[in-house]
């Protein structure tokens, strides 16, 4: 169960794994995610379903190694098994013919945007994709996304590739040029999604974000992932993860994402200095 | 202790349960109640009058032949005693620990009228633990019926239904959404009240009866009920429980440092964050912890917070001590450990610091008005009585609601406006071959009532399957 059948480094600290998980592959839809636990002492944490192959019975996950859980996951090799994976979780993206859509992926969030890009293109939309990263080295899935996009833009904070600056600059420019998007999707760091929401708000463009709060069970039980949307408390795991960007309280989301920062740092330090007991 | 030699007289007091000293136990997550020794168990068993028309059995939702198993303990026939219990109850080590016996079997005990009732729960626990130590005796399996049943949810209701159905010769698969079966026994009830190795041992017993447990399957997402029926299951039992947290709906409720009891307990129990950083799941506990609510979950959360190193833990409850829904024993344990209680107070809002972390809670004093639908006196706010208390961690323990995923993904399943599933007297839902029981039907209740419902549904499912 949950055997890793392929593994690839996409960028420094960003890895792709393909995992055998036929039941999840059978049901996966764009916008959904899984919850994983790498080992007996591991945390439960969510990752977006990036791709799936119903014939082969595999799912593809992409992750940035930031904390203990993702680093542990990164140490697994082809043939290794992931202890627990449950899914698909969350409400799938609403895939239909909108007309002209713009999909923005920031950082590793680009991986989550990819299945939506694919599905919206297949549904007959005119797709404009904007992909951003801190620097060119950290850009992922460029070729894959280009394949499903009518127009494709890149931006890097340091200007090493594409536009120098932020994805919102590119979006703003397109809107100024007269692109009248029927819907904008933004998936990335919370600050980026907030910035996108602020760009589209004055133009009243329907904007959807996929939120990434802390989750534990991922099925509506704990409420760790609660977010305020339109003044109401919603659970990203079962009511989302996608919400109307103009209704989301991003300030609260960002603060809640930082709740365990000190503990996460400590755990990471201990794990990185774990000595030689784990070496084979 | 001196005992009269000539005519044995019934002791009025029950043999006390040895417990970990409060001063010690607030620093660890080991079990508080230590269990009877053989001698203590036999001595307590001798208090049973062996009534010809036992009242205690009437108070047991799973109808254990209580006098019979107690008689075996008295005769030191422990194997026979546990066998007698297991005829009706597949989870005795759990029930012996967490059943509210004082309002069930023990409430009806005849000698309870003159003194302490027989400590039936402690005796049940004793023989169950005796068996765990010695190893299970697995009953012989009946010839297979060729029928297949899907049980959704591996909590008390599901485990009981699964065990009973397996004993009748059906092929049973439990679909559990989390990574371990046990439901609330794993994620809700703390280690110091119900050790997780005990829960897993009981799950193992159910597996040894022939039940297959498939974890990490969220029915409604991984599979749906119509799919299960199409894919060869002849009947389905839904025991998905009441796992959703209730909120107060007050300003500031999403501040940092405010947990639902569910999140707090899932982290601590299921994910073992009391052993962080050995285990990866963190928990952050402040100096002044406030727990809102007066039930068993509130007690569990408060006592867990204390063990995690809080300097002060205060329970805030809107009624008075008398109306607290928690078990008396748990309230006493909490008080012994130094948990404070602020009665007749209710939060109004939470106040955060510049980082979005809770730093205080504004409350209002309450008084008790006339009784409400629940029969308890309704708390009414006293105007102008607001006060503020400092707190850096808040745990909201005001109840749980049914899990909605099955209801949302199963067409034709009749549901009440509270989200619970509608069943008939046999436990059958509005869908052919689909049964339900436990908290998903009643709303949040007890482990044993869920087990009773599982048992009843198993009986009805058996009849349904054998007729078909």
XYZ file of C-alpha atoms in Angstrom:
748
model
C 0.000 0.000 0.000
C 1.035 3.571 -0.712
C 4.264 2.495 -2.373
C 6.318 5.210 -4.032
C 6.763 4.200 -7.672
C 8.593 7.287 -8.939
C 10.428 10.217 -7.429
C 11.857 13.350 -8.970
C 13.557 16.526 -7.781
C 11.783 19.451 -9.406
C 13.748 22.258 -7.774
C 15.857 22.698 -4.666
C 13.764 21.216 -1.831
C 10.767 20.641 -4.093
C 10.093 16.994 -4.840
C 7.560 15.027 -6.831
C 6.453 11.540 -5.887
C 4.122 9.149 -7.625
C 2.438 6.826 -5.173
C 0.436 3.666 -5.719
C -2.974 4.348 -4.250
C -5.671 2.968 -6.569
C -8.701 3.842 -4.465
C -7.704 7.509 -4.266
C -6.653 7.636 -7.939
C -10.085 6.282 -8.856
C -11.872 9.176 -7.146
C -9.466 12.110 -7.378
C -10.730 15.379 -8.840
C -9.001 18.736 -9.377
C -8.873 20.839 -6.227
C -8.888 17.899 -3.824
C -6.176 16.857 -1.430
C -4.972 13.969 0.692
C -3.782 13.768 4.300
C -0.595 11.825 4.901
C 1.299 10.428 7.832
C 4.806 9.321 7.029
C 5.597 7.161 10.049
C 4.312 6.080 13.476
C 5.378 9.289 15.156
C 4.462 11.509 12.255
C 2.010 14.360 11.935
C -1.024 14.301 9.700
C -0.604 16.925 6.998
C -2.349 17.795 3.725
C -0.968 17.777 0.172
C -2.887 18.654 -2.968
C -3.514 15.924 -5.521
C -1.460 17.144 -8.471
C -2.161 14.287 -10.848
C -3.588 10.775 -10.921
C -3.615 7.823 -13.244
C -6.686 5.661 -12.808
C -5.287 2.923 -15.038
C -2.008 2.624 -13.176
C -3.698 3.346 -9.857
C -1.249 6.057 -8.870
C -1.424 9.597 -7.554
C 1.168 12.344 -7.894
C 2.119 14.672 -5.067
C 4.520 17.608 -5.056
C 5.857 19.103 -1.870
C 8.279 21.674 -0.573
C 10.482 20.412 2.236
C 9.877 22.961 4.969
C 9.290 21.097 8.212
C 9.883 17.724 9.777
C 6.967 16.027 8.032
C 7.835 17.107 4.507
C 11.541 16.445 5.128
C 10.725 12.948 6.344
C 8.600 12.426 3.258
C 11.509 13.653 1.156
C 13.796 10.971 2.573
C 11.570 8.165 1.264
C 12.771 6.501 -1.903
C 11.139 4.592 -4.722
C 9.761 1.289 -3.339
C 9.297 2.807 0.132
C 5.787 2.985 1.506
C 4.007 5.921 3.072
C 2.337 4.748 6.275
C -1.021 6.480 5.828
C -2.764 8.352 3.041
C -6.440 9.221 3.147
C -8.470 10.931 0.484
C -9.520 12.398 -1.769
C -10.609 15.124 0.661
C -12.256 18.485 0.199
C -14.770 19.738 -2.311
C -13.486 19.506 -5.901
C -12.999 22.647 -7.991
C -16.007 23.732 -9.974
C -14.836 22.826 -13.442
C -17.004 24.202 -16.234
C -16.903 26.471 -19.207
C -16.433 29.965 -17.765
C -14.997 31.541 -20.901
C -11.725 33.314 -20.167
C -9.897 32.192 -17.049
C -6.650 33.240 -15.441
C -4.902 30.792 -13.140
C -2.073 31.933 -10.946
C 0.327 29.629 -9.178
C 2.852 30.897 -6.674
C 5.783 28.824 -5.388
C 4.862 25.233 -4.653
C 1.200 26.320 -4.985
C 1.846 26.040 -8.716
C 1.587 22.278 -8.240
C -1.942 22.702 -6.854
C -2.887 25.017 -9.709
C -1.770 22.543 -12.375
C -4.704 20.059 -12.192
C -7.149 22.968 -12.277
C -5.415 24.466 -15.315
C -5.593 21.085 -17.015
C -9.258 20.599 -16.235
C -10.323 24.139 -17.158
C -8.507 23.893 -20.462
C -10.114 20.533 -21.184
C -13.491 22.069 -20.332
C -12.989 24.472 -23.229
C -11.898 27.626 -21.417
C -9.381 30.090 -22.779
C -6.648 29.679 -20.175
C -4.087 32.301 -19.195
C -1.567 30.959 -16.685
C 0.781 32.994 -14.541
C 3.436 31.168 -12.599
C 5.634 32.839 -10.035
C 8.537 31.977 -7.792
C 11.230 33.728 -5.761
C 13.835 32.862 -8.338
C 14.064 30.977 -11.651
C 15.535 27.889 -10.003
C 12.356 27.434 -7.967
C 9.935 27.489 -10.886
C 8.139 24.182 -11.360
C 5.907 22.516 -13.974
C 6.536 25.193 -16.609
C 6.328 22.818 -19.570
C 3.312 20.954 -18.245
C 1.375 24.136 -17.595
C 2.365 25.750 -20.881
C 0.904 22.722 -22.643
C -2.551 23.443 -21.208
C -2.407 27.232 -21.481
C -3.361 29.577 -24.277
C -1.062 32.171 -22.770
C 1.671 31.539 -20.272
C 3.547 34.071 -18.125
C 6.355 33.738 -15.643
C 7.408 36.104 -12.927
C 10.267 35.880 -10.447
C 10.900 38.151 -7.488
C 14.524 38.629 -8.539
C 13.934 38.835 -12.279
C 16.002 35.737 -13.077
C 13.210 34.652 -15.407
C 10.198 36.370 -16.906
C 8.801 39.465 -15.299
C 10.800 40.832 -12.379
C 8.382 41.233 -9.514
C 5.182 39.549 -8.503
C 2.475 37.557 -10.234
C 0.076 40.342 -9.332
C 2.051 42.770 -11.513
C 1.458 40.499 -14.482
C -2.216 40.075 -13.647
C -2.650 43.801 -13.203
C -1.038 44.491 -16.528
C -3.265 42.001 -18.322
C -6.357 43.526 -16.779
C -5.151 47.004 -17.754
C -4.637 45.735 -21.289
C -8.293 44.811 -21.373
C -8.302 41.092 -20.582
C -11.750 40.541 -19.181
C -11.418 37.341 -17.170
C -14.578 35.527 -16.173
C -12.773 33.936 -13.274
C -9.361 34.147 -11.652
C -7.867 31.291 -9.655
C -4.963 31.940 -7.295
C -3.078 29.271 -5.390
C 0.065 29.999 -3.461
C 1.233 31.584 -0.228
C -1.524 33.384 1.680
C 0.090 36.778 1.103
C 0.084 36.179 -2.633
C -3.536 35.090 -2.648
C -4.461 38.174 -0.657
C -2.599 40.369 -3.125
C -4.425 38.767 -6.050
C -7.747 39.306 -4.306
C -6.927 42.991 -3.932
C -6.059 43.291 -7.637
C -9.308 41.728 -8.831
C -11.632 43.237 -6.204
C -12.022 46.678 -7.812
C -12.741 44.979 -11.164
C -15.282 42.647 -9.572
C -13.707 39.603 -11.151
C -14.821 36.379 -9.524
C -11.699 35.119 -7.750
C -11.171 31.739 -6.163
C -8.357 30.802 -3.803
C -7.399 27.421 -2.379
C -6.542 27.904 1.273
C -3.777 26.124 3.103
C -4.332 26.443 6.852
C -3.023 23.966 9.419
C -5.032 20.733 9.342
C -5.013 17.709 11.601
C -7.714 15.188 10.726
C -8.759 16.833 7.442
C -12.327 15.588 7.677
C -14.120 18.231 9.663
C -13.432 17.079 13.177
C -10.817 19.315 14.746
C -11.477 22.804 13.450
C -7.766 23.667 13.279
C -8.299 24.719 9.663
C -11.131 27.128 10.412
C -11.129 30.310 8.409
C -13.419 33.292 8.356
C -15.147 33.669 5.002
C -17.785 36.329 4.599
C -17.874 36.750 8.366
C -18.644 33.072 8.931
C -16.396 30.362 10.326
C -15.773 27.693 7.690
C -13.570 24.617 7.677
C -11.078 24.546 4.807
C -11.024 20.729 4.924
C -14.717 20.029 4.340
C -16.226 23.357 3.255
C -13.213 24.152 1.068
C -10.359 24.251 0.387
C -11.570 26.715 -2.279
C -13.335 29.917 -1.286
C -14.300 33.261 -2.744
C -11.095 35.274 -2.366
C -12.950 38.522 -1.761
C -14.657 37.071 1.308
C -11.626 35.503 3.008
C -10.084 37.041 6.128
C -6.458 36.561 5.065
C -5.041 38.373 8.091
C -6.572 35.777 10.376
C -5.458 32.924 8.126
C -1.856 34.130 8.168
C -1.845 34.457 11.955
C -3.383 31.037 12.398
C -0.810 29.473 10.063
C 1.884 30.754 12.423
C 0.389 29.272 15.602
C 2.960 26.540 16.014
C 5.955 28.272 14.455
C 8.160 27.936 17.543
C 7.316 24.246 17.940
C 7.828 23.586 14.240
C 11.262 25.186 14.428
C 12.231 23.188 17.482
C 11.065 19.925 15.940
C 12.973 20.633 12.767
C 16.152 21.466 14.676
C 15.943 18.261 16.661
C 15.255 16.251 13.543
C 18.149 17.744 11.631
C 20.498 17.085 14.533
C 19.137 13.647 15.126
C 22.592 12.092 15.084
C 23.462 8.875 13.413
C 20.689 6.669 14.753
C 18.746 6.911 11.518
C 21.640 6.193 9.195
C 21.734 2.809 7.626
C -9.771 -4.416 58.312
C -11.618 -6.505 60.916
C -14.366 -8.725 59.663
C -16.973 -10.490 61.772
C -16.149 -14.155 61.945
C -19.434 -15.827 62.704
C -21.977 -14.457 60.272
C -20.573 -12.830 57.135
C -22.166 -9.436 56.803
C -22.268 -7.460 53.606
C -19.828 -4.588 53.647
C -21.618 -1.304 53.116
C -18.666 0.301 51.402
C -17.315 -0.836 48.083
C -13.678 -1.853 47.967
C -11.957 1.389 46.971
C -10.172 1.601 43.649
C -6.438 2.202 43.983
C -5.516 5.419 42.176
C -2.370 7.284 41.292
C -1.695 10.036 43.822
C -2.950 13.394 42.494
C 0.421 15.030 43.181
C 2.120 12.473 40.999
C -0.431 11.978 38.301
C -0.706 15.620 37.259
C 2.792 15.219 35.830
C 2.128 12.171 33.687
C -0.362 10.677 31.243
C -0.390 7.246 32.892
C -3.692 5.785 33.891
C -5.182 7.340 37.030
C -7.268 4.388 38.219
C -5.001 1.414 38.751
C -7.530 -1.422 38.841
C -8.366 -4.020 41.482
C -5.993 -6.756 42.526
C -7.333 -10.299 42.501
C -8.002 -10.117 46.243
C -9.772 -6.779 45.974
C -11.898 -8.043 43.093
C -12.953 -11.188 44.932
C -13.726 -9.188 48.068
C -15.878 -6.756 46.056
C -17.573 -9.626 44.220
C -18.576 -11.078 47.588
C -20.732 -8.029 48.192
C -23.073 -9.047 45.369
C -26.373 -10.448 46.671
C -26.918 -12.586 43.547
C -30.503 -11.382 43.309
C -32.805 -13.907 41.650
C -34.359 -11.040 39.705
C -31.315 -8.863 39.101
C -32.105 -5.188 38.653
C -28.599 -4.285 37.519
C -29.009 -6.089 34.170
C -31.907 -3.772 33.343
C -29.544 -0.834 33.547
C -27.036 -2.335 31.094
C -27.520 -1.244 27.478
C -25.885 -4.464 26.268
C -27.586 -6.723 28.838
C -24.568 -8.395 30.362
C -25.513 -11.174 32.812
C -23.942 -9.227 35.653
C -24.675 -11.516 38.639
C -23.341 -14.504 36.692
C -19.980 -12.931 35.900
C -19.641 -11.615 39.438
C -20.337 -15.093 40.806
C -17.493 -16.446 38.707
C -15.161 -13.774 40.069
C -16.163 -14.737 43.587
C -15.240 -18.332 42.717
C -12.013 -17.091 41.128
C -13.123 -18.512 37.789
C -11.904 -15.512 35.847
C -11.912 -17.196 32.452
C -15.556 -18.097 32.903
C -16.268 -14.578 34.135
C -14.832 -12.895 31.046
C -16.475 -15.444 28.790
C -19.812 -14.536 30.364
C -19.182 -10.810 29.703
C -17.983 -11.383 26.176
C -21.207 -13.175 25.321
C -22.717 -9.689 25.219
C -19.884 -7.192 25.203
C -16.885 -7.208 22.896
C -15.178 -4.219 24.542
C -15.174 -4.937 28.301
C -11.795 -3.360 29.128
C -13.154 -0.143 27.642
C -16.592 -0.290 29.254
C -15.112 -1.152 32.621
C -13.273 2.151 32.423
C -15.539 4.655 30.743
C -19.148 3.521 31.209
C -21.146 5.754 33.540
C -22.067 2.748 35.719
C -23.437 5.018 38.422
C -26.365 5.913 36.180
C -26.704 2.466 34.607
C -26.196 -0.967 36.171
C -25.003 0.305 39.543
C -27.922 2.666 39.895
C -30.237 -0.325 40.080
C -28.094 -2.396 42.464
C -30.169 -3.422 45.483
C -27.440 -2.987 48.080
C -26.911 0.465 46.672
C -29.983 1.449 48.653
C -28.240 0.763 51.962
C -24.651 1.574 51.036
C -22.407 1.625 47.987
C -23.701 -0.388 45.032
C -21.495 -3.263 43.923
C -18.654 -1.776 41.877
C -19.728 -3.604 38.721
C -17.594 -1.469 36.412
C -14.435 -2.081 38.417
C -15.134 -5.815 38.394
C -15.707 -5.797 34.656
C -12.442 -3.962 34.193
C -10.662 -6.414 36.455
C -11.592 -9.505 34.457
C -11.061 -7.738 31.145
C -7.544 -6.739 32.199
C -6.947 -10.237 33.520
C -7.802 -11.553 30.076
C -5.641 -8.987 28.268
C -2.676 -10.094 30.316
C -3.322 -13.752 29.700
C -4.319 -13.534 26.041
C -7.674 -13.749 24.332
C -9.718 -16.859 24.019
C -11.228 -16.577 20.570
C -14.628 -18.140 20.230
C -15.066 -20.701 17.499
C -16.309 -19.160 14.278
C -19.633 -20.290 12.955
C -19.920 -21.474 9.349
C -19.851 -18.493 6.980
C -23.228 -17.232 5.856
C -21.798 -15.888 2.622
C -23.147 -12.434 3.448
C -20.998 -9.326 3.515
C -21.519 -6.288 5.710
C -19.770 -2.893 5.535
C -19.456 -1.089 8.855
C -18.692 2.608 8.521
C -16.777 3.981 11.452
C -14.548 2.035 13.825
C -15.826 3.580 17.045
C -17.825 1.934 19.825
C -20.989 1.462 17.725
C -19.138 0.124 14.686
C -16.825 -2.196 16.621
C -19.775 -3.686 18.502
C -21.911 -4.165 15.399
C -18.934 -5.666 13.562
C -18.084 -8.082 16.365
C -21.667 -9.279 16.737
C -22.091 -9.744 12.991
C -18.815 -11.645 12.705
C -19.870 -13.937 15.530
C -22.962 -14.758 13.503
C -20.850 -15.846 10.554
C -21.018 -12.796 8.324
C -18.029 -11.333 6.530
C -17.493 -7.872 7.991
C -15.319 -4.969 6.856
C -14.931 -1.843 8.989
C -14.147 1.338 7.056
C -12.322 3.757 9.358
C -11.535 7.297 8.216
C -8.634 7.905 10.622
C -5.378 5.968 10.650
C -6.428 3.866 13.642
C -9.737 2.275 14.580
C -11.385 3.145 17.877
C -13.114 6.418 17.069
C -13.678 8.601 20.100
C -11.904 5.993 22.234
C -8.712 6.876 20.348
C -9.071 10.559 19.562
C -11.304 11.755 22.378
C -10.767 10.009 25.691
C -7.331 10.703 27.175
C -4.649 8.131 27.813
C -4.850 8.628 31.589
C -8.474 7.527 31.564
C -8.353 4.954 28.795
C -4.890 3.800 27.685
C -4.660 3.532 23.921
C -3.002 0.107 24.105
C -6.212 -1.130 25.757
C -8.306 0.267 22.920
C -6.041 -1.305 20.312
C -6.102 -4.618 22.174
C -9.905 -4.603 22.026
C -9.757 -3.695 18.329
C -7.423 -6.677 17.904
C -9.991 -8.884 19.588
C -12.603 -7.730 17.091
C -10.150 -8.450 14.260
C -9.553 -11.924 15.666
C -13.260 -12.551 15.380
C -12.660 -12.253 11.649
C -13.463 -8.588 11.098
C -11.327 -6.791 8.540
C -10.433 -3.189 9.414
C -9.604 -0.866 6.515
C -8.228 2.397 7.874
C -7.833 5.679 5.950
C -11.153 5.252 4.144
C -13.484 8.187 4.410
C -16.829 6.903 3.220
C -18.514 9.588 1.186
C -15.148 10.396 -0.398
C -13.064 7.234 -0.882
C -16.235 5.201 -1.515
C -19.921 5.997 -1.198
C -22.650 3.850 0.335
C -24.358 3.111 -3.015
C -20.957 1.982 -4.325
C -20.432 -0.335 -1.374
C -23.831 -1.902 -1.976
C -23.077 -2.249 -5.666
C -19.642 -3.706 -5.014
C -20.940 -6.703 -3.151
C -21.852 -5.651 0.361
C -25.284 -6.982 1.317
C -25.832 -4.491 4.140
C -24.261 -1.365 5.602
C -24.080 -0.101 9.180
C -23.346 3.609 9.682
C -21.676 4.439 12.991
C -19.866 7.624 12.127
C -20.447 9.354 15.441
C -20.631 12.948 16.503
C -17.194 14.213 15.689
C -17.790 17.804 14.688
C -16.974 20.587 17.111
C -19.556 23.126 18.221
C -18.551 26.762 18.504
C -19.728 29.544 20.778
C -20.075 31.963 17.864
C -18.383 34.753 19.803
C -16.044 37.507 18.620
C -12.401 36.479 18.734
C -13.106 32.764 18.687
C -10.572 32.160 15.907
C -7.693 33.814 17.750
C -4.505 31.869 18.264
C -4.516 29.788 21.428
C -8.197 28.905 21.123
C -8.769 25.234 20.442
C -11.901 23.215 20.040
C -11.813 20.356 22.540
C -11.681 18.083 19.517
C -8.532 19.650 18.119
C -6.900 19.734 21.516
C -7.762 16.122 22.311
C -7.006 14.795 18.803
C -3.558 16.338 19.033
C -2.936 15.059 22.542
C -4.547 11.598 22.325
C -4.512 10.363 18.763
C -1.343 12.179 17.710
C 0.371 11.866 21.115
C 1.529 15.442 21.214
C 2.046 15.082 24.956
C 5.208 13.347 23.823
C 6.233 16.181 21.448
C 8.915 16.496 20.080
C 9.401 12.727 20.159
C 6.123 12.671 18.261
C 5.892 15.291 15.531
C 2.480 16.818 16.277
C 2.882 19.898 18.449
C 0.587 21.281 21.095
C 0.995 24.699 22.583
C -0.134 25.176 26.127
C -0.043 28.469 27.954
C 0.147 29.334 31.619
C -3.491 30.110 32.225
C -5.789 27.683 30.513
C -9.549 28.131 30.399
C -11.879 25.306 29.474
C -15.436 26.193 28.547
C -18.084 23.563 29.267
C -19.119 21.157 32.004
C -19.171 17.703 30.458
C -16.741 14.800 30.466
C -14.920 16.275 27.490
C -14.341 19.497 29.437
C -12.899 17.479 32.337
C -10.695 15.498 29.948
C -9.412 18.661 28.303
C -8.773 20.425 31.619
C -6.927 17.486 33.116
C -4.873 17.046 29.941
C -3.929 20.733 29.965
C -2.725 20.410 33.539
C -0.558 17.437 32.626
C 0.923 19.388 29.728
C 2.282 21.905 32.213
C -0.306 24.650 32.557
C 0.121 26.661 35.744
C -3.564 27.118 36.210
C -6.556 25.461 34.617
C -10.009 26.892 35.131
C -13.269 25.416 33.911
C -15.901 28.014 33.100
C -19.426 26.627 33.186
C -22.637 28.554 32.742
C -24.669 26.551 35.241
C -23.723 25.395 38.748
C -21.809 22.320 39.869
C -25.027 20.374 40.360
C -26.011 20.665 36.682
C -22.632 19.625 35.310
C -23.193 16.768 32.857
C -19.776 15.232 33.602
C -19.562 12.034 35.639
C -19.251 12.689 39.359
C -16.074 10.614 39.446
C -14.460 12.768 36.765
C -15.417 16.015 38.490
C -13.880 14.681 41.705
C -10.731 13.596 39.901
C -10.432 17.029 38.322
C -10.924 18.809 41.648
C -8.416 16.529 43.369
C -5.889 17.519 40.760
C -6.400 21.201 41.433
C -8.571 22.199 38.480
C -10.465 25.393 39.322
C -14.095 25.927 38.441
C -15.874 29.147 37.729
C -19.565 28.366 37.841
C -22.434 30.499 36.585
C -20.305 32.359 34.092
C -20.364 32.443 30.318
C -17.881 33.945 27.866
C -18.937 36.966 25.814
C -15.863 37.597 23.723
C -12.178 36.809 23.432
C -9.548 39.515 23.451
C -6.343 39.096 21.464
C -2.852 40.571 21.641
C -1.014 42.230 18.752
C 0.011 38.823 17.345
C -3.524 37.559 17.190
C -3.097 35.400 20.294
C -5.781 35.250 22.970
C -4.885 37.157 26.143
C -8.184 37.541 27.943
C -11.812 36.528 27.943
C -14.742 38.685 28.852
C -17.444 36.800 30.725
C -20.844 37.554 32.109
C -22.291 36.127 35.320
C -25.325 33.906 35.047
C -28.147 32.915 37.338
C -30.404 29.900 37.101
C -33.908 30.460 35.835
C -36.703 27.912 35.382
C -35.876 24.496 33.870
C -35.495 24.229 30.086
C -36.304 21.311 27.723
C -33.366 19.324 29.131
C -34.891 19.552 32.598
C -31.951 21.540 33.882
C -32.437 25.081 35.074
C -31.759 27.521 32.283
C -28.857 29.899 32.841
C -29.775 33.559 32.382
C -27.197 36.351 32.087
C -27.156 38.959 34.832
C -27.073 42.335 33.170
C -24.063 44.493 33.922
C -22.129 41.661 35.590
C -19.370 41.440 32.980
C -15.857 40.678 34.128
C -12.610 39.912 32.358
C -10.291 37.024 33.082
C -6.758 36.636 31.819
C -6.121 33.535 29.768
C -3.632 32.518 27.110
C -5.172 29.192 26.085
C -8.860 28.457 25.683
C -10.434 25.082 25.005
C -14.038 25.078 23.848
C -15.782 21.942 25.088
C -19.463 22.676 24.582
C -20.436 19.602 22.641
C -20.129 17.896 19.285
C -22.455 17.434 16.355
C -22.874 14.575 13.846
C -20.362 14.038 11.067
C -22.118 15.261 7.890
C -20.108 13.638 5.096
C -22.239 10.486 4.696
C -25.455 12.482 4.768
C -24.140 14.865 2.113
C -23.018 12.081 -0.196
C -25.827 9.535 0.172
C -28.934 10.273 -1.820
C -32.197 9.215 -0.260
C -30.845 8.904 3.279
C -33.333 10.555 5.604
C -31.772 13.004 8.031
C -33.189 15.235 10.794
C -32.654 18.965 10.785
C -29.895 18.442 13.365
C -28.046 16.275 10.874
C -28.655 12.996 12.674
C -29.769 9.965 10.658
C -33.365 8.820 10.993
C -33.856 5.129 11.876
C -36.769 2.873 12.789
C -36.903 0.796 15.987
C -34.598 -1.823 14.432
C -31.965 0.691 13.467
C -32.890 0.681 9.777
C -32.510 3.912 7.806
C -34.650 5.084 4.894
C -32.425 3.067 2.527
C -32.803 -0.650 1.922
C -30.128 -2.651 3.724
C -28.626 0.412 5.397
C -28.676 0.660 9.186
C -27.284 3.239 11.606
C -26.644 3.648 15.303
C -24.742 5.546 17.971
C -24.085 9.272 18.106
C -24.848 9.678 14.388
C -28.461 8.834 15.290
C -28.825 10.193 18.825
C -26.399 13.099 18.800
C -23.539 13.087 21.312
C -24.106 10.431 23.983
C -22.113 7.729 25.753
C -19.822 4.958 24.567
C -22.079 2.278 25.985
C -25.270 3.638 24.438
C -23.507 3.618 21.061
C -22.493 0.024 21.730
C -26.077 -0.832 22.621
C -27.215 0.675 19.324
C -24.540 -1.262 17.428
C -25.731 -4.442 19.051
C -29.354 -3.818 18.228
C -28.581 -2.975 14.620
C -26.430 -6.093 14.292
C -29.405 -8.190 15.356
C -31.645 -6.481 12.808
C -29.033 -6.735 10.041
C -28.682 -10.451 10.758
C -32.416 -10.947 10.410
C -32.459 -8.905 7.222
C -29.579 -10.882 5.720
C -30.948 -14.294 6.622
C -34.343 -13.445 5.209
C -32.911 -12.275 1.910
